[in-house]
PDB file of C-alpha atoms in Angstrom:
ATOM      1  CA  MET A   1       7.134  32.682   2.721  1.00 49.00           C
ATOM      2  CA  PRO A   2       4.864  30.249   0.843  1.00 65.00           C
ATOM      3  CA  ASP A   3       4.108  26.807   2.230  1.00 87.00           C
ATOM      4  CA  LYS A   4       6.846  24.192   2.333  1.00 94.00           C
ATOM      5  CA  PRO A   5       6.958  21.881  -0.695  1.00 97.00           C
ATOM      6  CA  SER A   6       6.029  18.229  -0.266  1.00 98.00           C
ATOM      7  CA  ILE A   7       8.650  15.489  -0.405  1.00 98.00           C
ATOM      8  CA  VAL A   8       7.984  12.284  -2.364  1.00 98.00           C
ATOM      9  CA  PHE A   9      10.405   9.333  -2.284  1.00 98.00           C
ATOM     10  CA  ALA A  10      10.984   6.495  -4.768  1.00 98.00           C
ATOM     11  CA  HIS A  11      12.986   3.457  -3.636  1.00 98.00           C
ATOM     12  CA  GLY A  12      15.141   1.122  -5.695  1.00 97.00           C
ATOM     13  CA  LEU A  13      15.953  -2.574  -5.851  1.00 96.00           C
ATOM     14  CA  TRP A  14      16.305  -4.710  -2.734  1.00 96.00           C
ATOM     15  CA  ALA A  15      14.493  -2.089  -0.679  1.00 95.00           C
ATOM     16  CA  ASP A  16      11.052  -0.707   0.033  1.00 95.00           C
ATOM     17  CA  GLY A  17       9.712   2.647   1.172  1.00 95.00           C
ATOM     18  CA  SER A  18      10.935   2.026   4.719  1.00 95.00           C
ATOM     19  CA  CYS A  19      14.521   2.595   3.588  1.00 97.00           C
ATOM     20  CA  PHE A  20      13.800   6.340   3.919  1.00 98.00           C
ATOM     21  CA  SER A  21      12.398   6.070   7.447  1.00 97.00           C
ATOM     22  CA  LYS A  22      15.207   7.928   9.223  1.00 98.00           C
ATOM     23  CA  VAL A  23      15.094  10.841   6.783  1.00 98.00           C
ATOM     24  CA  ILE A  24      11.292  10.884   6.844  1.00 98.00           C
ATOM     25  CA  ASP A  25      11.368  11.305  10.630  1.00 98.00           C
ATOM     26  CA  LEU A  26      13.621  14.358  10.275  1.00 98.00           C
ATOM     27  CA  LEU A  27      11.510  15.919   7.531  1.00 98.00           C
ATOM     28  CA  VAL A  28       8.207  15.350   9.317  1.00 97.00           C
ATOM     29  CA  ALA A  29       9.647  16.855  12.495  1.00 97.00           C
ATOM     30  CA  ASP A  30      10.560  19.887  10.404  1.00 96.00           C
ATOM     31  CA  GLY A  31       6.984  20.294   9.163  1.00 96.00           C
ATOM     32  CA  TYR A  32       7.175  18.703   5.711  1.00 97.00           C
ATOM     33  CA  GLU A  33       4.483  16.543   4.120  1.00 97.00           C
ATOM     34  CA  VAL A  34       6.231  13.307   3.101  1.00 98.00           C
ATOM     35  CA  ILE A  35       5.116  10.310   1.031  1.00 98.00           C
ATOM     36  CA  ALA A  36       7.211   7.219   0.278  1.00 98.00           C
ATOM     37  CA  THR A  37       6.003   5.493  -2.877  1.00 97.00           C
ATOM     38  CA  GLN A  38       6.017   1.692  -2.892  1.00 96.00           C
ATOM     39  CA  ASN A  39       7.341   0.549  -6.267  1.00 96.00           C
ATOM     40  CA  HIS A  40       6.499  -2.962  -7.455  1.00 96.00           C
ATOM     41  CA  LEU A  41       9.638  -3.217  -9.621  1.00 98.00           C
ATOM     42  CA  ASN A  42       7.782  -4.849 -12.528  1.00 98.00           C
ATOM     43  CA  THR A  43       8.099  -2.122 -15.166  1.00 98.00           C
ATOM     44  CA  VAL A  44       9.553   1.367 -15.256  1.00 98.00           C
ATOM     45  CA  ALA A  45       6.240   2.653 -16.579  1.00 98.00           C
ATOM     46  CA  ASP A  46       4.276   1.164 -13.672  1.00 98.00           C
ATOM     47  CA  ASP A  47       6.721   2.515 -11.094  1.00 98.00           C
ATOM     48  CA  ALA A  48       6.603   5.975 -12.655  1.00 98.00           C
ATOM     49  CA  ALA A  49       2.805   5.770 -12.562  1.00 98.00           C
ATOM     50  CA  ALA A  50       2.947   4.869  -8.866  1.00 98.00           C
ATOM     51  CA  VAL A  51       5.024   7.981  -8.233  1.00 98.00           C
ATOM     52  CA  ARG A  52       2.511  10.099 -10.143  1.00 97.00           C
ATOM     53  CA  THR A  53      -0.209   8.683  -7.891  1.00 97.00           C
ATOM     54  CA  SER A  54       1.843   9.885  -4.921  1.00 97.00           C
ATOM     55  CA  LEU A  55       2.099  13.304  -6.564  1.00 97.00           C
ATOM     56  CA  GLY A  56      -1.683  13.384  -6.696  1.00 96.00           C
ATOM     57  CA  ARG A  57      -1.869  12.767  -2.951  1.00 95.00           C
ATOM     58  CA  ALA A  58       0.751  15.401  -2.132  1.00 95.00           C
ATOM     59  CA  GLY A  59       0.478  19.134  -2.098  1.00 89.00           C
ATOM     60  CA  SER A  60       2.362  20.939  -4.877  1.00 83.00           C
ATOM     61  CA  PRO A  61       5.118  21.728  -5.541  1.00 96.00           C
ATOM     62  CA  VAL A  62       7.044  18.499  -4.889  1.00 98.00           C
ATOM     63  CA  VAL A  63      10.690  17.684  -4.320  1.00 98.00           C
ATOM     64  CA  LEU A  64      11.041  14.197  -5.819  1.00 98.00           C
ATOM     65  CA  VAL A  65      13.749  11.979  -4.309  1.00 98.00           C
ATOM     66  CA  GLY A  66      15.020   8.726  -5.814  1.00 98.00           C
ATOM     67  CA  HIS A  67      17.527   6.187  -4.506  1.00 98.00           C
ATOM     68  CA  SER A  68      19.380   3.762  -6.807  1.00 98.00           C
ATOM     69  CA  TYR A  69      16.867   2.498  -9.435  1.00 98.00           C
ATOM     70  CA  GLY A  70      14.495   5.023  -7.899  1.00 98.00           C
ATOM     71  CA  GLY A  71      16.566   7.542  -9.847  1.00 98.00           C
ATOM     72  CA  THR A  72      15.325   5.934 -13.045  1.00 98.00           C
ATOM     73  CA  VAL A  73      11.775   6.232 -11.727  1.00 98.00           C
ATOM     74  CA  ILE A  74      12.038   9.935 -10.871  1.00 98.00           C
ATOM     75  CA  THR A  75      13.778  10.560 -14.208  1.00 98.00           C
ATOM     76  CA  ALA A  76      10.599   9.324 -15.915  1.00 98.00           C
ATOM     77  CA  ALA A  77       7.988  10.593 -13.453  1.00 98.00           C
ATOM     78  CA  GLY A  78       9.684  13.902 -12.694  1.00 98.00           C
ATOM     79  CA  THR A  79       8.617  15.472 -15.975  1.00 98.00           C
ATOM     80  CA  ASP A  80       5.239  16.005 -14.262  1.00 97.00           C
ATOM     81  CA  ALA A  81       4.497  19.704 -13.805  1.00 97.00           C
ATOM     82  CA  ARG A  82       3.929  19.192 -10.069  1.00 97.00           C
ATOM     83  CA  VAL A  83       7.612  18.337  -9.576  1.00 98.00           C
ATOM     84  CA  ALA A  84       9.821  21.332  -8.846  1.00 98.00           C
ATOM     85  CA  ALA A  85      13.172  19.672  -8.035  1.00 98.00           C
ATOM     86  CA  LEU A  86      14.880  16.278  -8.073  1.00 98.00           C
ATOM     87  CA  VAL A  87      17.239  14.691  -5.556  1.00 98.00           C
ATOM     88  CA  TYR A  88      19.234  11.614  -6.607  1.00 98.00           C
ATOM     89  CA  ILE A  89      20.790   9.389  -3.913  1.00 98.00           C
ATOM     90  CA  CYS A  90      23.458   7.036  -5.329  1.00 98.00           C
ATOM     91  CA  ALA A  91      21.007   6.829  -8.192  1.00 98.00           C
ATOM     92  CA  LEU A  92      20.692   5.979 -11.858  1.00 98.00           C
ATOM     93  CA  ALA A  93      19.440   8.534 -14.366  1.00 98.00           C
ATOM     94  CA  PRO A  94      19.124   7.369 -17.975  1.00 98.00           C
ATOM     95  CA  GLU A  95      18.849   9.524 -21.056  1.00 98.00           C
ATOM     96  CA  ASP A  96      15.385   9.712 -22.585  1.00 97.00           C
ATOM     97  CA  GLY A  97      14.735   6.438 -24.424  1.00 97.00           C
ATOM     98  CA  ASP A  98      17.749   4.600 -22.979  1.00 98.00           C
ATOM     99  CA  THR A  99      17.623   1.648 -20.595  1.00 98.00           C
ATOM    100  CA  THR A 100      18.719   1.776 -16.989  1.00 97.00           C
ATOM    101  CA  GLN A 101      21.454  -0.730 -17.834  1.00 97.00           C
ATOM    102  CA  LEU A 102      23.110   1.257 -20.618  1.00 97.00           C
ATOM    103  CA  ASP A 103      25.122   3.688 -18.493  1.00 97.00           C
ATOM    104  CA  GLN A 104      26.127   0.902 -16.101  1.00 96.00           C
ATOM    105  CA  THR A 105      27.831  -1.013 -18.908  1.00 96.00           C
ATOM    106  CA  LYS A 106      30.297   1.876 -19.303  1.00 95.00           C
ATOM    107  CA  PHE A 107      31.817   1.118 -15.884  1.00 97.00           C
ATOM    108  CA  PRO A 108      33.137  -2.027 -14.150  1.00 96.00           C
ATOM    109  CA  GLN A 109      30.523  -4.216 -12.510  1.00 95.00           C
ATOM    110  CA  THR A 110      30.256  -3.708  -8.764  1.00 97.00           C
ATOM    111  CA  PRO A 111      30.780  -6.505  -6.189  1.00 97.00           C
ATOM    112  CA  VAL A 112      27.124  -6.743  -5.165  1.00 97.00           C
ATOM    113  CA  PHE A 113      26.202  -8.443  -8.437  1.00 95.00           C
ATOM    114  CA  GLN A 114      28.153 -11.539  -7.397  1.00 97.00           C
ATOM    115  CA  HIS A 115      25.484 -12.148  -4.743  1.00 98.00           C
ATOM    116  CA  ILE A 116      22.226 -12.314  -6.721  1.00 97.00           C
ATOM    117  CA  ASP A 117      19.693 -15.150  -6.915  1.00 96.00           C
ATOM    118  CA  LEU A 118      16.962 -15.557  -9.548  1.00 96.00           C
ATOM    119  CA  ALA A 119      13.671 -16.832  -8.110  1.00 95.00           C
ATOM    120  CA  ASP A 120      10.318 -16.831  -9.921  1.00 95.00           C
ATOM    121  CA  GLY A 121      11.667 -14.440 -12.533  1.00 96.00           C
ATOM    122  CA  ARG A 122      12.883 -11.930  -9.933  1.00 97.00           C
ATOM    123  CA  LEU A 123      16.346 -10.962  -8.728  1.00 97.00           C
ATOM    124  CA  PHE A 124      17.001 -11.117  -5.000  1.00 97.00           C
ATOM    125  CA  LEU A 125      20.035 -10.188  -2.954  1.00 97.00           C
ATOM    126  CA  ARG A 126      21.596 -13.012  -0.948  1.00 97.00           C
ATOM    127  CA  PRO A 127      22.526 -12.365   2.694  1.00 97.00           C
ATOM    128  CA  SER A 128      26.164 -12.521   1.595  1.00 97.00           C
ATOM    129  CA  GLY A 129      25.604  -9.428  -0.569  1.00 97.00           C
ATOM    130  CA  ILE A 130      24.340  -7.129   2.165  1.00 97.00           C
ATOM    131  CA  PRO A 131      27.854  -5.920   3.145  1.00 97.00           C
ATOM    132  CA  ASP A 132      28.280  -4.692  -0.458  1.00 98.00           C
ATOM    133  CA  PHE A 133      24.885  -2.974  -0.303  1.00 98.00           C
ATOM    134  CA  ALA A 134      24.730  -1.566   3.221  1.00 98.00           C
ATOM    135  CA  GLY A 135      28.080  -2.359   4.797  1.00 97.00           C
ATOM    136  CA  ASP A 136      28.277   0.779   6.940  1.00 98.00           C
ATOM    137  CA  LEU A 137      25.158  -0.150   8.921  1.00 98.00           C
ATOM    138  CA  PRO A 138      25.176  -2.148  12.170  1.00 97.00           C
ATOM    139  CA  ASP A 139      24.630  -5.872  11.707  1.00 97.00           C
ATOM    140  CA  ALA A 140      21.029  -5.744  12.962  1.00 97.00           C
ATOM    141  CA  GLU A 141      20.144  -3.008  10.462  1.00 97.00           C
ATOM    142  CA  GLN A 142      21.801  -4.934   7.642  1.00 97.00           C
ATOM    143  CA  LYS A 143      19.595  -7.920   8.465  1.00 96.00           C
ATOM    144  CA  LEU A 144      16.515  -5.660   8.417  1.00 96.00           C
ATOM    145  CA  VAL A 145      17.498  -4.312   4.977  1.00 96.00           C
ATOM    146  CA  TRP A 146      17.754  -7.866   3.665  1.00 96.00           C
ATOM    147  CA  ALA A 147      14.449  -8.913   5.238  1.00 96.00           C
ATOM    148  CA  THR A 148      12.475  -6.017   3.730  1.00 95.00           C
ATOM    149  CA  GLN A 149      13.929  -6.170   0.205  1.00 95.00           C
ATOM    150  CA  MET A 150      11.741  -6.203  -2.899  1.00 94.00           C
ATOM    151  CA  GLY A 151      13.169  -8.045  -5.888  1.00 95.00           C
ATOM    152  CA  PRO A 152      12.763  -6.686  -9.432  1.00 97.00           C
ATOM    153  CA  LEU A 153      11.659  -8.591 -12.480  1.00 97.00           C
ATOM    154  CA  ALA A 154      14.798  -9.773 -14.210  1.00 96.00           C
ATOM    155  CA  ASP A 155      14.315  -7.523 -17.266  1.00 97.00           C
ATOM    156  CA  LEU A 156      13.643  -4.279 -15.390  1.00 98.00           C
ATOM    157  CA  PHE A 157      17.000  -2.698 -16.255  1.00 97.00           C
ATOM    158  CA  THR A 158      16.636  -3.478 -19.966  1.00 97.00           C
ATOM    159  CA  GLN A 159      13.329  -1.613 -20.367  1.00 97.00           C
ATOM    160  CA  PRO A 160      13.521   1.776 -22.146  1.00 97.00           C
ATOM    161  CA  VAL A 161      12.900   4.820 -19.965  1.00 97.00           C
ATOM    162  CA  ILE A 162      10.631   7.513 -21.391  1.00 97.00           C
ATOM    163  CA  GLY A 163      11.445  11.037 -20.269  1.00 97.00           C
ATOM    164  CA  ALA A 164      14.471  12.704 -18.678  1.00 98.00           C
ATOM    165  CA  ALA A 165      13.272  15.127 -16.022  1.00 98.00           C
ATOM    166  CA  TRP A 166      16.821  16.071 -15.029  1.00 98.00           C
ATOM    167  CA  LYS A 167      17.139  17.977 -18.293  1.00 97.00           C
ATOM    168  CA  SER A 168      14.535  20.532 -17.226  1.00 97.00           C
ATOM    169  CA  LYS A 169      14.347  20.477 -13.400  1.00 97.00           C
ATOM    170  CA  PRO A 170      16.859  21.621 -10.749  1.00 97.00           C
ATOM    171  CA  THR A 171      18.786  18.559  -9.620  1.00 98.00           C
ATOM    172  CA  TYR A 172      20.810  17.528  -6.579  1.00 98.00           C
ATOM    173  CA  TYR A 173      22.979  14.419  -6.419  1.00 98.00           C
ATOM    174  CA  ILE A 174      24.400  12.553  -3.410  1.00 98.00           C
ATOM    175  CA  VAL A 175      27.425  10.429  -4.346  1.00 98.00           C
ATOM    176  CA  GLY A 176      28.325   7.535  -2.037  1.00 98.00           C
ATOM    177  CA  THR A 177      32.091   7.356  -2.362  1.00 98.00           C
ATOM    178  CA  GLU A 178      32.289   3.868  -0.783  1.00 98.00           C
ATOM    179  CA  ASP A 179      29.354   2.474  -2.795  1.00 98.00           C
ATOM    180  CA  ARG A 180      29.812  -1.162  -3.885  1.00 98.00           C
ATOM    181  CA  THR A 181      26.425  -1.376  -5.648  1.00 98.00           C
ATOM    182  CA  VAL A 182      26.429   1.599  -8.054  1.00 98.00           C
ATOM    183  CA  GLN A 183      29.914   2.648  -9.113  1.00 98.00           C
ATOM    184  CA  PRO A 184      30.892   5.997  -7.551  1.00 98.00           C
ATOM    185  CA  GLU A 185      32.475   7.029 -10.870  1.00 98.00           C
ATOM    186  CA  LEU A 186      29.180   6.276 -12.622  1.00 98.00           C
ATOM    187  CA  GLN A 187      27.417   8.425 -10.043  1.00 98.00           C
ATOM    188  CA  ARG A 188      29.837  11.293 -10.706  1.00 98.00           C
ATOM    189  CA  PHE A 189      29.364  10.861 -14.459  1.00 98.00           C
ATOM    190  CA  LEU A 190      25.580  11.050 -14.142  1.00 98.00           C
ATOM    191  CA  ALA A 191      25.710  14.020 -11.784  1.00 98.00           C
ATOM    192  CA  GLU A 192      27.959  15.926 -14.167  1.00 98.00           C
ATOM    193  CA  ARG A 193      25.767  15.064 -17.168  1.00 98.00           C
ATOM    194  CA  MET A 194      22.687  16.444 -15.436  1.00 97.00           C
ATOM    195  CA  GLY A 195      24.483  19.510 -14.082  1.00 98.00           C
ATOM    196  CA  ALA A 196      23.484  18.625 -10.535  1.00 98.00           C
ATOM    197  CA  LYS A 197      24.571  20.230  -7.303  1.00 98.00           C
ATOM    198  CA  VAL A 198      26.747  17.431  -5.887  1.00 98.00           C
ATOM    199  CA  THR A 199      27.317  16.301  -2.312  1.00 98.00           C
ATOM    200  CA  GLU A 200      29.830  13.480  -1.743  1.00 98.00           C
ATOM    201  CA  LEU A 201      29.463  11.300   1.355  1.00 98.00           C
ATOM    202  CA  ALA A 202      31.842   8.567   2.528  1.00 98.00           C
ATOM    203  CA  SER A 203      29.033   6.025   2.613  1.00 98.00           C
ATOM    204  CA  SER A 204      27.806   2.724   1.277  1.00 98.00           C
ATOM    205  CA  HIS A 205      24.904   2.521  -1.161  1.00 98.00           C
ATOM    206  CA  VAL A 206      22.446   3.551   1.578  1.00 98.00           C
ATOM    207  CA  PRO A 207      23.485   6.953   2.978  1.00 98.00           C
ATOM    208  CA  MET A 208      19.852   7.692   3.855  1.00 98.00           C
ATOM    209  CA  LEU A 209      20.251   4.975   6.516  1.00 98.00           C
ATOM    210  CA  SER A 210      23.898   5.430   7.478  1.00 98.00           C
ATOM    211  CA  GLN A 211      24.034   9.249   7.303  1.00 98.00           C
ATOM    212  CA  PRO A 212      20.387  10.391   7.430  1.00 98.00           C
ATOM    213  CA  GLN A 213      21.195  13.868   8.743  1.00 98.00           C
ATOM    214  CA  ARG A 214      23.390  14.633   5.731  1.00 98.00           C
ATOM    215  CA  VAL A 215      20.791  13.306   3.292  1.00 98.00           C
ATOM    216  CA  TYR A 216      18.093  15.281   5.065  1.00 98.00           C
ATOM    217  CA  GLN A 217      20.150  18.433   4.664  1.00 98.00           C
ATOM    218  CA  VAL A 218      20.472  17.973   0.885  1.00 98.00           C
ATOM    219  CA  ILE A 219      16.716  17.440   0.582  1.00 98.00           C
ATOM    220  CA  ARG A 220      16.149  20.434   2.834  1.00 98.00           C
ATOM    221  CA  ASP A 221      18.421  22.565   0.613  1.00 98.00           C
ATOM    222  CA  ALA A 222      16.398  21.540  -2.444  1.00 98.00           C
ATOM    223  CA  ALA A 223      13.128  22.263  -0.636  1.00 98.00           C
ATOM    224  CA  ASP A 224      14.364  25.650   0.571  1.00 97.00           C
ATOM    225  CA  ALA A 225      15.316  26.601  -2.989  1.00 97.00           C
ATOM    226  CA  VAL A 226      11.870  25.560  -4.251  1.00 97.00           C
ATOM    227  CA  GLN A 227      10.181  27.496  -1.467  1.00 95.00           C
ATOM    228  CA  ARG A 228      12.182  30.639  -2.243  1.00 92.00           C
ATOM    229  CA  GLY A 229      11.422  30.297  -5.938  1.00 89.00           C
ATOM    230  CA  ALA A 230       7.715  29.888  -5.264  1.00 55.00           C
ATOM    231  CA  GLY A 231       7.836  33.181  -3.432  1.00 39.00           C
TER     232      GLY A 231
END
């Protein structure tokens, strides 16, 4: 068998690269090279460029994993030839040229958006919103999620997204059926549009923290398929 592919992560809003820590531990223990990109959440183009920098550090081929808005990022960055497969976790995935917001307007707004503050041009999640973001985590972990959040520029979701990697790469999608941040029906709609292999988990918006073993297995399935194809 050829070498294992590398795994590169892209986080979303109100998070940073540490949100993948539990899954990273499992992948590293299994012999995978793993990189978690730190997105600044200023522009889609900059975040996609940050992912491409991570691709340059990683061995090829790469399984690219995005959570929430990180799905937008891997949709743009995943057109890179070094990317062999995409894994979306409760994630957004615009059409080429659309904004991240467009698909969200087709579905009812989720409860988390009643708990947002604007500070210095950025959107931050109030402590009162954490149960709608990560409600299936223990209280101490919920507080850690809030403490490590990165807030996006207020116009991030209205920026056009260039590229749609899911149209040309094998895709996997994890739906969080109890998600109160990205509508589960929106997730199912996006997964069907991209023709993804779907796994549904009874989780909040952060299954990589509440059910890391299940998320690891989906990433492992994608990596195994890439490895077999490379052979």
